mmCIF file of C-alpha atoms in Angstrom:
data_model
loop_
_atom_site.group_PDB
_atom_site.id
_atom_site.type_symbol
_atom_site.label_atom_id
_atom_site.label_comp_id
_atom_site.label_asym_id
_atom_site.label_seq_id
_atom_site.Cartn_x
_atom_site.Cartn_y
_atom_site.Cartn_z
ATOM 1 C CA UNK A 1 -29.943 20.400 -34.275
ATOM 2 C CA UNK A 2 -28.926 16.702 -34.283
ATOM 3 C CA UNK A 3 -25.510 15.624 -33.332
ATOM 4 C CA UNK A 4 -24.377 11.875 -33.018
ATOM 5 C CA UNK A 5 -22.067 10.895 -30.273
ATOM 6 C CA UNK A 6 -20.703 7.356 -29.709
ATOM 7 C CA UNK A 7 -20.926 6.368 -26.112
ATOM 8 C CA UNK A 8 -19.003 3.506 -24.380
ATOM 9 C CA UNK A 9 -21.188 0.490 -23.681
ATOM 10 C CA UNK A 10 -20.765 1.011 -20.048
ATOM 11 C CA UNK A 11 -21.971 4.811 -20.286
ATOM 12 C CA UNK A 12 -25.054 3.874 -22.636
ATOM 13 C CA UNK A 13 -26.196 1.195 -20.067
ATOM 14 C CA UNK A 14 -25.611 3.861 -17.224
ATOM 15 C CA UNK A 15 -27.619 6.334 -19.224
ATOM 16 C CA UNK A 16 -30.434 3.991 -20.070
ATOM 17 C CA UNK A 17 -30.916 2.746 -16.520
ATOM 18 C CA UNK A 18 -30.809 6.447 -15.367
ATOM 19 C CA UNK A 19 -33.558 7.362 -17.801
ATOM 20 C CA UNK A 20 -35.679 4.479 -16.852
ATOM 21 C CA UNK A 21 -35.212 5.447 -13.095
ATOM 22 C CA UNK A 22 -36.131 9.214 -13.478
ATOM 23 C CA UNK A 23 -38.580 8.805 -16.432
ATOM 24 C CA UNK A 24 -36.770 10.950 -18.676
ATOM 25 C CA UNK A 25 -35.676 10.793 -22.328
ATOM 26 C CA UNK A 26 -31.823 10.232 -23.213
ATOM 27 C CA UNK A 27 -31.992 13.670 -25.096
ATOM 28 C CA UNK A 28 -33.445 15.356 -22.304
ATOM 29 C CA UNK A 29 -30.880 13.949 -19.874
ATOM 30 C CA UNK A 30 -27.931 14.745 -22.147
ATOM 31 C CA UNK A 31 -29.069 18.096 -22.991
ATOM 32 C CA UNK A 32 -29.518 19.074 -19.485
ATOM 33 C CA UNK A 33 -25.948 17.716 -18.465
ATOM 34 C CA UNK A 34 -24.523 19.666 -21.289
ATOM 35 C CA UNK A 35 -26.009 22.837 -20.215
ATOM 36 C CA UNK A 36 -25.196 22.339 -16.673
ATOM 37 C CA UNK A 37 -21.564 21.748 -17.643
ATOM 38 C CA UNK A 38 -21.016 24.312 -20.350
ATOM 39 C CA UNK A 39 -23.075 27.314 -19.171
ATOM 40 C CA UNK A 40 -22.098 27.023 -15.650
ATOM 41 C CA UNK A 41 -19.611 29.460 -14.337
ATOM 42 C CA UNK A 42 -17.185 28.087 -11.694
ATOM 43 C CA UNK A 43 -16.549 31.808 -10.690
ATOM 44 C CA UNK A 44 -18.779 31.407 -7.646
ATOM 45 C CA UNK A 45 -16.287 28.817 -5.927
ATOM 46 C CA UNK A 46 -13.076 29.883 -4.338
ATOM 47 C CA UNK A 47 -10.061 28.455 -6.027
ATOM 48 C CA UNK A 48 -9.362 26.236 -2.707
ATOM 49 C CA UNK A 49 -12.883 24.966 -3.461
ATOM 50 C CA UNK A 50 -12.225 24.131 -7.103
ATOM 51 C CA UNK A 51 -8.751 22.465 -6.407
ATOM 52 C CA UNK A 52 -10.104 20.521 -3.453
ATOM 53 C CA UNK A 53 -12.988 19.179 -5.910
ATOM 54 C CA UNK A 54 -10.629 18.156 -8.366
ATOM 55 C CA UNK A 55 -8.621 16.293 -5.907
ATOM 56 C CA UNK A 56 -5.545 18.626 -5.865
ATOM 57 C CA UNK A 57 -5.480 19.339 -2.085
ATOM 58 C CA UNK A 58 -3.426 16.917 0.028
ATOM 59 C CA UNK A 59 -2.618 14.810 -3.035
ATOM 60 C CA UNK A 60 1.292 15.656 -2.737
ATOM 61 C CA UNK A 61 3.097 14.425 0.429
ATOM 62 C CA UNK A 62 6.819 15.600 1.031
ATOM 63 C CA UNK A 63 9.433 15.997 3.858
ATOM 64 C CA UNK A 64 9.143 19.781 3.529
ATOM 65 C CA UNK A 65 9.024 21.582 6.905
ATOM 66 C CA UNK A 66 6.197 24.158 6.295
ATOM 67 C CA UNK A 67 7.219 25.890 9.727
ATOM 68 C CA UNK A 68 10.568 27.246 8.016
ATOM 69 C CA UNK A 69 10.183 30.055 5.655
ATOM 70 C CA UNK A 70 12.619 28.929 2.936
ATOM 71 C CA UNK A 71 11.766 31.907 0.686
ATOM 72 C CA UNK A 72 13.336 34.495 3.362
ATOM 73 C CA UNK A 73 16.451 32.462 3.403
ATOM 74 C CA UNK A 74 16.596 31.284 -0.050
ATOM 75 C CA UNK A 75 19.855 33.243 -0.937
ATOM 76 C CA UNK A 76 21.617 31.942 2.129
ATOM 77 C CA UNK A 77 20.434 28.380 1.614
ATOM 78 C CA UNK A 78 21.671 28.440 -2.142
ATOM 79 C CA UNK A 79 25.018 29.456 -0.971
ATOM 80 C CA UNK A 80 25.328 26.857 1.502
ATOM 81 C CA UNK A 81 24.203 24.106 -1.033
ATOM 82 C CA UNK A 82 26.799 25.189 -3.476
ATOM 83 C CA UNK A 83 29.413 25.408 -0.943
ATOM 84 C CA UNK A 84 28.720 21.977 0.191
ATOM 85 C CA UNK A 85 28.828 20.611 -3.133
ATOM 86 C CA UNK A 86 32.148 22.475 -4.360
ATOM 87 C CA UNK A 87 34.068 23.194 -1.223
ATOM 88 C CA UNK A 88 36.990 25.411 -1.830
#
């Protein structure tokens, strides 16, 4: 089956260079990469590894003190915040 794809100039140049270096055809490289991308399963990797590879681990910095269990005291903390905002 023939499929036509428009590649940006920089991608086309990189593909051409890669094909010359590896002595493979453009079609062979594209088919190989598509098979690898579309037919691979990410179920072998743990969710942490997938998130880390995507750059999500450590991408957000905050002032949160992770040593305090906020969930355990959520009700009390909400009451304190509301009382501070709306004193009686």
